[in-house]
Short mmCIF file of C-alpha atoms in Angstrom, two decimals:
data_model
loop_
_atom_site.label_atom_id
_atom_site.label_comp_id
_atom_site.label_asym_id
_atom_site.label_seq_id
_atom_site.Cartn_x
_atom_site.Cartn_y
_atom_site.Cartn_z
CA UNK V 1 -19.92 2.05 -22.38
CA UNK V 2 -19.02 -1.67 -22.28
CA UNK V 3 -16.20 -2.86 -19.91
CA UNK V 4 -13.01 -3.47 -21.80
CA UNK V 5 -12.07 -7.34 -21.69
CA UNK V 6 -8.78 -8.61 -20.97
CA UNK V 7 -7.50 -11.11 -23.34
CA UNK V 8 -5.75 -12.91 -20.59
CA UNK V 9 -9.08 -14.17 -19.39
CA UNK V 10 -8.93 -16.94 -22.19
CA UNK V 11 -5.76 -18.54 -20.31
CA UNK V 12 -6.85 -17.65 -16.67
CA UNK V 13 -8.66 -20.80 -15.80
CA UNK V 14 -9.86 -18.93 -12.34
CA UNK V 15 -11.78 -16.49 -14.50
CA UNK V 16 -15.69 -17.27 -14.55
CA UNK V 17 -14.81 -20.52 -12.81
CA UNK V 18 -18.50 -21.24 -12.01
CA UNK V 19 -19.58 -20.45 -15.48
CA UNK V 20 -17.02 -22.95 -16.90
CA UNK V 21 -18.11 -25.88 -14.61
CA UNK V 22 -21.33 -25.65 -16.53
CA UNK V 23 -19.91 -25.90 -19.99
CA UNK V 24 -17.39 -27.09 -22.34
CA UNK V 25 -14.26 -25.19 -21.88
CA UNK V 26 -13.50 -25.12 -25.54
CA UNK V 27 -17.00 -23.51 -26.29
CA UNK V 28 -16.55 -21.00 -23.69
CA UNK V 29 -12.98 -20.17 -25.28
CA UNK V 30 -14.64 -19.61 -28.71
CA UNK V 31 -17.39 -17.40 -27.28
CA UNK V 32 -14.69 -15.34 -25.43
CA UNK V 33 -12.63 -14.73 -28.54
CA UNK V 34 -15.83 -13.29 -30.31
CA UNK V 35 -16.76 -11.09 -27.69
CA UNK V 36 -15.01 -7.53 -26.86
CA UNK V 37 -16.27 -6.82 -23.39
CA UNK V 38 -17.43 -8.17 -19.92
CA UNK V 39 -20.90 -7.36 -20.81
CA UNK V 40 -21.21 -8.95 -24.09
CA UNK V 41 -19.93 -12.18 -22.84
CA UNK V 42 -22.53 -12.47 -20.26
CA UNK V 43 -25.21 -11.40 -22.80
CA UNK V 44 -24.17 -13.91 -25.38
CA UNK V 45 -23.63 -16.57 -22.94
CA UNK V 46 -27.36 -15.84 -21.35
CA UNK V 47 -29.16 -15.59 -24.50
CA UNK V 48 -27.54 -19.07 -25.80
CA UNK V 49 -28.63 -21.08 -22.88
CA UNK V 50 -30.77 -23.32 -24.40
CA UNK V 51 -28.61 -23.55 -27.59
CA UNK V 52 -25.69 -24.71 -25.59
CA UNK V 53 -27.69 -27.06 -23.37
CA UNK V 54 -26.82 -25.01 -20.12
CA UNK V 55 -28.77 -25.38 -16.78
CA UNK V 56 -31.78 -23.14 -16.62
CA UNK V 57 -30.29 -20.87 -13.92
CA UNK V 58 -27.32 -20.41 -16.06
CA UNK V 59 -28.10 -16.63 -17.08
CA UNK V 60 -28.51 -15.65 -13.71
CA UNK V 61 -25.44 -17.32 -12.58
CA UNK V 62 -23.23 -15.88 -15.28
CA UNK V 63 -24.84 -12.28 -14.69
CA UNK V 64 -23.40 -12.65 -11.31
CA UNK V 65 -20.03 -13.76 -12.11
CA UNK V 66 -19.43 -11.07 -14.80
CA UNK V 67 -20.19 -8.58 -12.10
CA UNK V 68 -17.39 -10.52 -9.93
CA UNK V 69 -15.09 -10.51 -12.72
CA UNK V 70 -15.26 -6.65 -13.28
CA UNK V 71 -14.58 -6.23 -9.51
CA UNK V 72 -11.71 -8.88 -9.29
CA UNK V 73 -9.93 -7.24 -12.23
CA UNK V 74 -10.30 -3.63 -11.09
CA UNK V 75 -12.89 -2.44 -13.66
CA UNK V 76 -14.90 -1.30 -10.89
CA UNK V 77 -13.17 0.69 -8.27
CA UNK V 78 -14.42 2.35 -5.13
CA UNK V 79 -12.93 4.81 -2.60
CA UNK V 80 -12.84 3.53 0.93
CA UNK V 81 -14.81 6.53 2.33
CA UNK V 82 -17.22 8.88 0.99
CA UNK V 83 -17.73 12.41 2.33
CA UNK V 84 -21.44 11.48 2.85
CA UNK V 85 -23.19 8.26 3.43
CA UNK V 86 -23.77 6.70 0.04
CA UNK V 87 -24.54 3.37 -1.47
CA UNK V 88 -21.40 1.32 -2.78
CA UNK V 89 -21.01 2.66 -6.34
CA UNK V 90 -20.00 -1.02 -7.28
CA UNK V 91 -22.79 -2.75 -5.29
CA UNK V 92 -25.33 -4.32 -7.80
CA UNK V 93 -28.52 -6.46 -6.51
CA UNK V 94 -29.54 -9.31 -8.75
CA UNK V 95 -33.45 -10.56 -8.12
CA UNK V 96 -32.86 -13.86 -9.15
CA UNK V 97 -35.52 -16.89 -9.92
CA UNK V 98 -33.22 -19.57 -8.67
CA UNK V 99 -31.81 -19.76 -5.13
CA UNK V 100 -28.47 -20.70 -3.83
CA UNK V 101 -26.47 -19.34 -6.57
CA UNK V 102 -24.20 -17.13 -4.60
CA UNK V 103 -22.92 -20.83 -3.23
CA UNK V 104 -21.66 -21.58 -6.69
CA UNK V 105 -19.41 -18.49 -6.99
CA UNK V 106 -17.77 -19.16 -3.52
CA UNK V 107 -14.54 -21.09 -4.19
CA UNK V 108 -15.09 -22.73 -0.79
CA UNK V 109 -18.08 -24.75 -2.26
CA UNK V 110 -21.67 -24.76 -1.59
CA UNK V 111 -24.12 -26.53 0.80
CA UNK V 112 -27.26 -26.65 -1.31
CA UNK V 113 -27.74 -27.00 -5.04
CA UNK V 114 -29.50 -24.42 -7.01
CA UNK V 115 -33.44 -24.79 -6.84
CA UNK V 116 -36.27 -22.81 -8.31
CA UNK V 117 -37.36 -19.80 -6.03
CA UNK V 118 -37.03 -16.20 -5.81
CA UNK V 119 -33.72 -14.76 -4.24
CA UNK V 120 -31.76 -11.40 -4.27
CA UNK V 121 -28.07 -11.42 -4.22
CA UNK V 122 -25.84 -8.59 -3.53
CA UNK V 123 -22.48 -8.26 -5.21
CA UNK V 124 -19.79 -5.59 -4.62
CA UNK V 125 -16.42 -4.44 -4.03
CA UNK V 126 -14.98 -4.38 -0.65
CA UNK V 127 -13.72 -0.87 0.01
CA UNK V 128 -10.59 -1.81 2.22
CA UNK V 129 -9.18 -3.92 -0.43
CA UNK V 130 -11.38 -4.10 -3.58
CA UNK V 131 -12.21 -7.62 -3.36
CA UNK V 132 -15.62 -8.86 -4.54
CA UNK V 133 -18.09 -9.70 -1.61
CA UNK V 134 -21.44 -11.45 -2.40
CA UNK V 135 -24.44 -12.80 -0.36
CA UNK V 136 -28.35 -12.76 -0.12
CA UNK V 137 -30.02 -9.43 0.71
CA UNK V 138 -31.77 -9.28 3.76
CA UNK V 139 -34.52 -6.84 4.97
CA UNK V 140 -31.94 -4.99 7.08
CA UNK V 141 -29.78 -4.26 3.77
CA UNK V 142 -32.97 -3.09 2.22
CA UNK V 143 -33.83 -0.76 4.95
CA UNK V 144 -29.99 0.59 4.99
CA UNK V 145 -30.13 1.07 1.14
CA UNK V 146 -33.71 2.72 1.36
CA UNK V 147 -32.61 5.05 3.98
CA UNK V 148 -29.33 6.25 2.31
CA UNK V 149 -31.11 6.69 -1.10
CA UNK V 150 -34.15 8.63 0.43
CA UNK V 151 -31.89 10.42 2.85
CA UNK V 152 -34.17 9.44 5.77
CA UNK V 153 -32.63 9.69 9.31
CA UNK V 154 -32.18 7.35 11.73
CA UNK V 155 -34.66 9.14 14.02
CA UNK V 156 -37.51 9.19 11.46
CA UNK V 157 -36.76 5.45 10.60
CA UNK V 158 -37.15 4.52 14.22
CA UNK V 159 -40.21 6.47 14.58
CA UNK V 160 -41.67 4.78 11.44
CA UNK V 161 -40.44 1.15 12.31
CA UNK V 162 -41.57 1.55 16.00
CA UNK V 163 -38.04 0.77 17.44
CA UNK V 164 -35.42 2.44 19.19
CA UNK V 165 -32.71 4.67 17.33
CA UNK V 166 -29.87 2.36 18.29
CA UNK V 167 -31.58 -0.63 16.37
CA UNK V 168 -31.54 1.56 13.33
CA UNK V 169 -28.02 2.76 13.91
CA UNK V 170 -27.03 -0.85 14.15
CA UNK V 171 -28.42 -1.65 10.88
CA UNK V 172 -26.36 1.27 9.32
CA UNK V 173 -23.24 0.38 11.49
CA UNK V 174 -23.47 -3.24 9.73
CA UNK V 175 -24.00 -1.79 6.28
CA UNK V 176 -20.95 0.54 6.95
CA UNK V 177 -18.83 -2.19 7.95
CA UNK V 178 -19.83 -4.75 5.22
CA UNK V 179 -19.07 -1.84 2.55
CA UNK V 180 -22.46 -2.00 1.44
CA UNK V 181 -22.71 1.62 2.35
CA UNK V 182 -19.70 4.19 2.26
CA UNK V 183 -19.64 7.04 4.82
CA UNK V 184 -17.19 9.62 6.19
CA UNK V 185 -13.67 8.17 7.54
CA UNK V 186 -14.21 7.70 11.43
CA UNK V 187 -12.40 10.46 13.01
CA UNK V 188 -10.17 8.43 15.34
CA UNK V 189 -7.39 6.16 13.63
CA UNK V 190 -4.28 4.75 14.75
CA UNK V 191 -1.07 6.40 14.02
CA UNK V 192 0.46 4.67 11.45
CA UNK V 193 3.76 2.94 13.04
CA UNK V 194 5.74 3.81 10.62
CA UNK V 195 5.28 7.61 11.74
CA UNK V 196 6.75 6.67 15.25
CA UNK V 197 10.46 6.82 15.43
CA UNK V 198 11.64 3.44 16.08
CA UNK V 199 8.48 1.55 15.35
CA UNK V 200 7.56 -1.26 13.09
CA UNK V 201 5.62 -0.80 10.23
CA UNK V 202 3.41 -3.26 10.89
CA UNK V 203 3.07 -7.00 9.93
CA UNK V 204 1.16 -8.16 6.80
CA UNK V 205 -0.93 -10.19 8.55
CA UNK V 206 -2.49 -7.29 10.59
CA UNK V 207 -5.68 -6.28 8.37
CA UNK V 208 -6.09 -2.15 8.37
CA UNK V 209 -9.30 -2.65 9.88
CA UNK V 210 -8.02 -3.08 13.34
CA UNK V 211 -6.63 0.56 13.05
CA UNK V 212 -9.72 2.47 12.88
CA UNK V 213 -13.13 2.10 14.13
CA UNK V 214 -16.65 3.25 13.90
CA UNK V 215 -17.80 2.48 17.54
CA UNK V 216 -16.62 4.65 20.50
CA UNK V 217 -17.52 3.31 23.85
CA UNK V 218 -18.22 5.00 27.34
CA UNK V 219 -17.55 2.58 30.45
CA UNK V 220 -19.49 4.35 32.86
CA UNK V 221 -19.08 3.32 36.24
CA UNK V 222 -22.20 5.28 37.59
CA UNK V 223 -22.17 4.56 41.17
CA UNK V 224 -20.01 2.69 43.60
CA UNK V 225 -23.32 1.23 45.52
CA UNK V 226 -23.01 -2.81 45.11
CA UNK V 227 -25.05 -5.42 46.59
CA UNK V 228 -21.94 -7.59 46.60
CA UNK V 229 -18.49 -7.50 48.57
CA UNK V 230 -15.97 -9.28 46.24
CA UNK V 231 -12.55 -10.07 47.44
CA UNK V 232 -11.14 -8.40 44.19
CA UNK V 233 -13.20 -5.18 43.93
CA UNK V 234 -11.09 -2.29 43.03
CA UNK V 235 -12.89 0.22 44.55
CA UNK V 236 -15.48 0.31 47.45
CA UNK V 237 -14.92 4.03 48.52
CA UNK V 238 -18.05 6.13 48.92
CA UNK V 239 -17.84 9.26 46.78
CA UNK V 240 -20.02 12.31 46.45
CA UNK V 241 -22.65 11.52 43.31
CA UNK V 242 -23.00 13.67 40.75
CA UNK V 243 -26.48 15.81 39.88
CA UNK V 244 -28.59 14.12 37.47
CA UNK V 245 -27.92 17.26 34.94
CA UNK V 246 -24.12 16.77 35.37
CA UNK V 247 -24.82 13.01 34.56
CA UNK V 248 -26.88 13.89 31.48
CA UNK V 249 -24.31 16.37 30.48
CA UNK V 250 -21.85 13.56 30.01
CA UNK V 251 -24.24 11.60 27.71
CA UNK V 252 -24.34 14.76 25.67
CA UNK V 253 -20.42 15.12 25.44
CA UNK V 254 -20.57 11.61 24.20
CA UNK V 255 -23.10 12.47 21.42
CA UNK V 256 -21.15 15.41 20.61
CA UNK V 257 -17.82 13.50 20.31
CA UNK V 258 -19.54 10.91 18.43
CA UNK V 259 -21.26 13.31 15.99
CA UNK V 260 -17.84 15.11 15.15
CA UNK V 261 -15.89 12.29 14.66
CA UNK V 262 -18.32 10.30 12.41
CA UNK V 263 -18.93 7.41 15.21
CA UNK V 264 -21.48 5.45 16.57
CA UNK V 265 -21.64 5.71 20.21
CA UNK V 266 -22.01 2.74 23.13
CA UNK V 267 -22.81 3.22 26.98
CA UNK V 268 -21.75 0.57 28.89
CA UNK V 269 -23.40 1.08 32.27
CA UNK V 270 -21.54 -0.59 35.32
CA UNK V 271 -20.55 0.16 38.67
CA UNK V 272 -20.72 -1.03 41.35
CA UNK V 273 -24.12 -2.25 40.39
CA UNK V 274 -25.45 0.21 37.95
CA UNK V 275 -29.10 -0.79 38.73
CA UNK V 276 -28.64 0.42 42.06
CA UNK V 277 -28.19 4.09 40.98
CA UNK V 278 -31.34 6.24 41.81
CA UNK V 279 -31.15 7.76 38.31
CA UNK V 280 -30.35 4.50 36.43
CA UNK V 281 -33.61 3.94 34.60
CA UNK V 282 -33.54 7.93 33.66
CA UNK V 283 -29.90 7.73 32.36
CA UNK V 284 -30.79 4.42 30.27
CA UNK V 285 -33.60 6.20 28.81
CA UNK V 286 -31.41 9.19 27.90
CA UNK V 287 -28.68 7.20 26.25
CA UNK V 288 -31.53 5.45 24.16
CA UNK V 289 -33.04 8.81 23.24
CA UNK V 290 -29.29 9.70 21.83
CA UNK V 291 -29.42 6.53 19.71
CA UNK V 292 -26.54 4.84 21.92
CA UNK V 293 -25.89 1.01 21.88
CA UNK V 294 -26.25 0.16 25.45
CA UNK V 295 -24.51 -2.53 27.27
CA UNK V 296 -24.95 -3.43 31.24
CA UNK V 297 -22.07 -4.77 33.26
CA UNK V 298 -23.87 -5.52 36.57
CA UNK V 299 -24.94 -8.40 39.17
CA UNK V 300 -28.05 -10.46 38.22
CA UNK V 301 -31.23 -8.70 38.23
CA UNK V 302 -35.03 -9.63 38.18
CA UNK V 303 -37.20 -10.53 35.70
CA UNK V 304 -39.05 -7.62 36.28
CA UNK V 305 -35.90 -5.37 35.92
CA UNK V 306 -35.12 -6.87 32.73
CA UNK V 307 -38.38 -6.13 31.38
CA UNK V 308 -38.25 -2.25 32.43
CA UNK V 309 -34.77 -2.06 30.64
CA UNK V 310 -36.29 -4.00 27.28
CA UNK V 311 -39.23 -1.60 27.39
CA UNK V 312 -36.86 1.35 26.96
CA UNK V 313 -34.34 -0.51 24.74
CA UNK V 314 -33.05 -4.12 24.73
CA UNK V 315 -29.30 -4.15 25.92
CA UNK V 316 -26.70 -5.07 23.30
CA UNK V 317 -25.28 -7.37 26.27
CA UNK V 318 -25.50 -7.87 29.62
CA UNK V 319 -22.29 -9.31 31.52
CA UNK V 320 -22.25 -10.86 34.89
CA UNK V 321 -19.18 -12.46 36.53
CA UNK V 322 -18.05 -15.81 37.56
CA UNK V 323 -14.86 -16.28 39.26
CA UNK V 324 -14.80 -20.18 38.96
CA UNK V 325 -16.76 -23.20 39.81
CA UNK V 326 -19.19 -22.77 42.56
CA UNK V 327 -17.25 -23.30 45.57
CA UNK V 328 -14.40 -20.95 44.42
CA UNK V 329 -16.87 -18.15 42.80
CA UNK V 330 -18.78 -18.25 46.28
CA UNK V 331 -15.68 -17.81 47.99
CA UNK V 332 -14.92 -14.53 46.15
CA UNK V 333 -18.44 -13.24 45.15
CA UNK V 334 -20.45 -14.50 48.35
CA UNK V 335 -22.41 -17.27 49.15
CA UNK V 336 -25.31 -18.46 46.58
CA UNK V 337 -23.93 -16.28 43.88
CA UNK V 338 -23.15 -18.75 41.51
CA UNK V 339 -26.73 -20.28 41.58
CA UNK V 340 -28.35 -16.73 41.12
CA UNK V 341 -25.93 -16.37 38.12
CA UNK V 342 -27.16 -19.62 36.41
CA UNK V 343 -30.94 -18.40 37.21
CA UNK V 344 -30.25 -15.00 35.82
CA UNK V 345 -28.55 -16.31 32.57
CA UNK V 346 -31.93 -18.32 31.84
CA UNK V 347 -33.76 -15.10 32.24
CA UNK V 348 -31.26 -13.71 29.78
CA UNK V 349 -31.79 -16.32 27.27
CA UNK V 350 -35.87 -16.22 27.45
CA UNK V 351 -35.88 -12.41 26.88
CA UNK V 352 -33.16 -12.64 23.96
CA UNK V 353 -30.27 -10.57 25.55
CA UNK V 354 -26.87 -11.51 24.67
CA UNK V 355 -25.21 -12.82 27.73
CA UNK V 356 -21.46 -12.40 28.81
CA UNK V 357 -19.77 -14.03 31.48
CA UNK V 358 -16.46 -12.54 32.71
CA UNK V 359 -14.15 -14.28 34.96
CA UNK V 360 -11.09 -12.28 36.66
CA UNK V 361 -8.01 -14.68 36.46
CA UNK V 362 -5.89 -15.26 39.58
CA UNK V 363 -3.31 -17.80 40.57
CA UNK V 364 -6.11 -19.47 42.41
CA UNK V 365 -8.78 -19.98 39.63
CA UNK V 366 -6.26 -20.55 36.79
CA UNK V 367 -7.29 -24.53 36.41
CA UNK V 368 -10.85 -23.76 36.87
CA UNK V 369 -11.39 -21.51 33.84
CA UNK V 370 -11.66 -24.20 31.03
CA UNK V 371 -13.71 -26.50 33.30
CA UNK V 372 -16.17 -23.42 33.95
CA UNK V 373 -16.10 -22.55 30.19
CA UNK V 374 -17.21 -26.15 29.42
CA UNK V 375 -19.80 -26.01 32.09
CA UNK V 376 -21.28 -22.80 30.71
CA UNK V 377 -21.30 -23.78 27.08
CA UNK V 378 -25.04 -24.22 26.63
CA UNK V 379 -26.04 -21.47 29.25
CA UNK V 380 -24.20 -18.14 28.05
CA UNK V 381 -23.49 -16.57 24.80
CA UNK V 382 -19.87 -15.74 25.65
CA UNK V 383 -17.43 -16.61 28.17
CA UNK V 384 -13.83 -15.05 28.65
CA UNK V 385 -11.52 -13.69 31.18
CA UNK V 386 -9.38 -10.95 32.23
CA UNK V 387 -6.22 -10.93 34.21
CA UNK V 388 -6.51 -9.66 38.00
CA UNK V 389 -5.28 -6.17 38.60
CA UNK V 390 -4.23 -6.03 42.33
CA UNK V 391 -6.10 -2.72 43.03
CA UNK V 392 -8.18 -2.15 45.82
CA UNK V 393 -9.21 -5.35 47.70
CA UNK V 394 -7.66 -7.33 44.72
CA UNK V 395 -4.52 -6.59 46.27
CA UNK V 396 -5.58 -9.47 48.87
CA UNK V 397 -5.17 -11.80 45.69
CA UNK V 398 -2.26 -13.27 43.68
CA UNK V 399 -1.87 -12.79 39.99
CA UNK V 400 -1.08 -15.97 37.93
CA UNK V 401 2.45 -17.02 37.59
CA UNK V 402 3.53 -15.89 33.85
CA UNK V 403 5.18 -19.27 32.88
CA UNK V 404 2.21 -20.99 34.00
CA UNK V 405 -0.05 -18.39 32.14
CA UNK V 406 1.82 -19.14 28.82
CA UNK V 407 0.95 -22.83 29.10
CA UNK V 408 -2.45 -21.96 29.94
CA UNK V 409 -3.07 -19.75 26.90
CA UNK V 410 -2.16 -22.68 24.98
CA UNK V 411 -4.59 -25.00 26.24
CA UNK V 412 -7.38 -22.37 26.52
CA UNK V 413 -6.73 -21.86 22.60
CA UNK V 414 -7.44 -25.67 21.94
CA UNK V 415 -10.43 -25.36 24.08
CA UNK V 416 -11.71 -22.57 22.14
CA UNK V 417 -12.28 -24.60 18.77
CA UNK V 418 -14.86 -26.98 19.50
CA UNK V 419 -16.82 -24.63 21.93
CA UNK V 420 -18.89 -21.48 20.64
CA UNK V 421 -18.97 -19.81 23.89
CA UNK V 422 -15.41 -19.37 24.59
CA UNK V 423 -14.13 -16.06 23.60
CA UNK V 424 -10.61 -14.75 22.68
CA UNK V 425 -10.14 -11.38 24.57
CA UNK V 426 -6.63 -11.49 25.94
CA UNK V 427 -4.11 -9.51 23.43
CA UNK V 428 -1.29 -11.89 23.91
CA UNK V 429 -3.47 -14.72 22.02
CA UNK V 430 -2.14 -12.98 19.24
CA UNK V 431 1.34 -14.10 19.74
CA UNK V 432 0.27 -17.69 19.39
CA UNK V 433 -1.90 -17.13 16.35
CA UNK V 434 1.05 -15.28 14.70
CA UNK V 435 3.34 -18.11 15.36
CA UNK V 436 1.18 -20.46 13.99
CA UNK V 437 0.52 -18.26 10.79
CA UNK V 438 -3.16 -18.14 11.60
CA UNK V 439 -5.42 -15.03 11.50
CA UNK V 440 -5.13 -12.36 14.02
CA UNK V 441 -7.83 -11.13 16.07
CA UNK V 442 -8.64 -7.74 17.27
CA UNK V 443 -7.50 -8.11 20.83
CA UNK V 444 -8.71 -7.03 24.19
CA UNK V 445 -11.07 -4.28 22.54
CA UNK V 446 -11.25 -5.36 18.96
CA UNK V 447 -8.09 -2.92 18.45
CA UNK V 448 -5.65 -4.34 20.95
CA UNK V 449 -5.31 -2.39 23.95
CA UNK V 450 -8.15 0.08 23.37
CA UNK V 451 -7.46 2.24 26.27
CA UNK V 452 -8.14 5.74 25.45
CA UNK V 453 -8.55 4.67 21.72
CA UNK V 454 -12.07 3.25 21.33
CA UNK V 455 -13.17 3.77 24.94
CA UNK V 456 -12.46 5.39 28.04
CA UNK V 457 -13.80 4.79 31.63
CA UNK V 458 -15.70 7.46 33.67
CA UNK V 459 -15.91 7.16 37.34
CA UNK V 460 -18.65 8.05 39.49
CA UNK V 461 -17.19 11.41 40.30
CA UNK V 462 -16.79 12.10 36.76
CA UNK V 463 -13.10 11.31 36.56
CA UNK V 464 -12.09 9.99 33.11
CA UNK V 465 -9.43 7.24 32.97
CA UNK V 466 -7.96 5.51 30.25
CA UNK V 467 -8.54 2.01 31.44
CA UNK V 468 -10.61 1.29 34.92
CA UNK V 469 -8.28 -1.65 35.98
CA UNK V 470 -5.32 0.76 37.09
CA UNK V 471 -5.06 4.41 37.56
CA UNK V 472 -4.69 6.17 34.50
CA UNK V 473 -6.52 9.66 34.66
CA UNK V 474 -6.83 11.98 31.71
CA UNK V 475 -9.41 14.19 32.65
CA UNK V 476 -12.54 15.19 34.29
CA UNK V 477 -15.64 15.23 32.21
CA UNK V 478 -17.64 17.35 34.54
CA UNK V 479 -15.08 19.86 33.71
CA UNK V 480 -14.10 19.35 29.93
CA UNK V 481 -15.66 18.11 27.04
CA UNK V 482 -14.97 14.50 26.00
CA UNK V 483 -13.43 15.69 22.74
CA UNK V 484 -10.73 17.91 24.72
CA UNK V 485 -9.94 15.03 26.83
CA UNK V 486 -9.78 12.52 24.10
CA UNK V 487 -7.35 14.86 22.25
CA UNK V 488 -5.04 15.76 25.33
CA UNK V 489 -1.36 15.02 25.28
CA UNK V 490 -2.00 12.17 28.20
CA UNK V 491 -4.87 10.51 26.45
CA UNK V 492 -2.52 10.13 23.35
CA UNK V 493 0.39 8.69 25.33
CA UNK V 494 -1.81 5.99 26.60
CA UNK V 495 -3.06 5.27 23.09
CA UNK V 496 0.50 4.92 21.89
CA UNK V 497 1.18 1.96 24.20
CA UNK V 498 4.71 1.30 25.79
CA UNK V 499 7.76 2.03 23.86
CA UNK V 500 8.96 -1.42 24.31
CA UNK V 501 5.94 -2.46 22.06
CA UNK V 502 6.68 -0.09 19.22
CA UNK V 503 8.92 -2.26 17.05
CA UNK V 504 6.63 -5.32 17.50
CA UNK V 505 5.21 -6.95 14.36
CA UNK V 506 1.75 -7.36 16.03
CA UNK V 507 1.50 -3.99 17.81
CA UNK V 508 -1.79 -2.83 16.00
CA UNK V 509 -3.86 -6.05 17.70
CA UNK V 510 -1.91 -6.32 21.01
CA UNK V 511 0.51 -4.03 22.96
CA UNK V 512 0.06 -6.09 25.77
CA UNK V 513 -2.07 -4.89 28.97
CA UNK V 514 -0.82 -1.94 30.72
CA UNK V 515 -2.60 -2.99 33.92
CA UNK V 516 -0.57 -5.82 33.99
CA UNK V 517 2.51 -3.72 33.78
CA UNK V 518 1.38 -1.45 36.57
CA UNK V 519 0.53 -4.21 38.90
CA UNK V 520 3.96 -5.36 38.53
CA UNK V 521 5.54 -1.72 39.49
CA UNK V 522 6.49 -0.76 35.95
CA UNK V 523 6.20 1.96 34.10
CA UNK V 524 3.50 1.77 31.54
CA UNK V 525 4.51 4.06 29.11
CA UNK V 526 7.97 2.48 28.66
CA UNK V 527 8.18 -1.15 29.59
CA UNK V 528 5.97 -3.78 28.37
CA UNK V 529 3.56 -6.39 29.55
CA UNK V 530 5.57 -8.64 32.02
CA UNK V 531 3.53 -11.66 30.70
CA UNK V 532 4.49 -11.41 26.85
CA UNK V 533 6.43 -14.07 25.61
CA UNK V 534 6.88 -12.89 22.21
CA UNK V 535 10.57 -12.44 22.10
CA UNK V 536 11.87 -9.36 19.96
CA UNK V 537 8.49 -8.96 18.69
CA UNK V 538 9.18 -11.56 15.97
#
């Protein structure tokens, strides 16, 4: 059945923009008058390309733009989720004999003119807002579509491709996030602020995507053992280790939680130094067998140690720390540490592992953050910082002054612009973005403060905390399932954040840092981050 053709198209200069650039506008209008649907317009234009002396690529261009028009005018509608995984019903794949046509349809312009050559282009409606999306098809897209169409399980696809399950899950995750595939609604979603008494309904500039997640992370401190003795270490107290069966049961609990909540799981192994745990490689293999994405937050390792991990599953990332330029860093982390990190970054680069550098920000290294970031620009994939939480031995260091910190954030924001390695992590950057009417970002964990929302921390004892940076116990995973812990009243209370942040316009991507509030002796459930400079949340 042909799609109805809105009469307003004739007056709408934004409709079929790329098509109209190829031909006389009066001719286009005359053809429109004689057609009664989008499909008939596309057909008429395509069949008369030579007659109207239009470019040879014109039939393919107008076919894609016709589908874009249907999506823009809501002639094609899709739901945001589906009870089971399906291909987006509005997705069309165009097998063109000309390349770079997608660039002609992007209003921002295009870098390359059309040229003869085969290219497949996908056009589909965004499930979140209904807007049209388009780009060239990749092999990973085709695999995601094939798996969904033929109902191929990730385990089978991984076996056929000779890869690990997480690699396949990553392909499916990206397809779901792009809206190419639709799937069940994730089982963890932020409460609508409007449902909370006294809360703001949020700001129009905060995308809905920041309120739900498809990935849940377990930050697992599997050991207290460490080959360093840093001056800001949270906890060096020895503890009774869990048995291997207890540790594997933790991974099973994460798997069950993710399965029942329609989530992809991630395990971030840390410590101490996780590589010093006697069961580390076994647990790494068990995590891989369950299809989890795996990250490592540790100390520099040898080439052989990294090779042993890659043989199981390449880490999604490997994070190490630097605390400033060489002299200051080695004062905090030990002599020679700075150079060992630089050598290790080269190992990560050679093996293709995404590298992250984390800095713990204090009063004494505040002025070294940006110079260090410049120094690391060509050496790491990502550089960012966290504020000091003066717990454990960190109590001997001093947090940054709030007034200086505000100025520092502004300077750092400027430094980010020309440098790809600098990353925004601190929630409070959203205050500056909001004041500049710039797009907001996801904050500390992609969802503002993600404590007990899209991640929890598990200690070597099995105790679960909403956030490792301050005491926030919510359960014991050796005694309770992760599902039970997650849905406990105390976990829900951490998820809501401070009462003082409830009415803030940027609440979904911020809520400050509860660890900072705790460090200043404040009530984390009622009082906001003392570093916040967003007056009255507006």
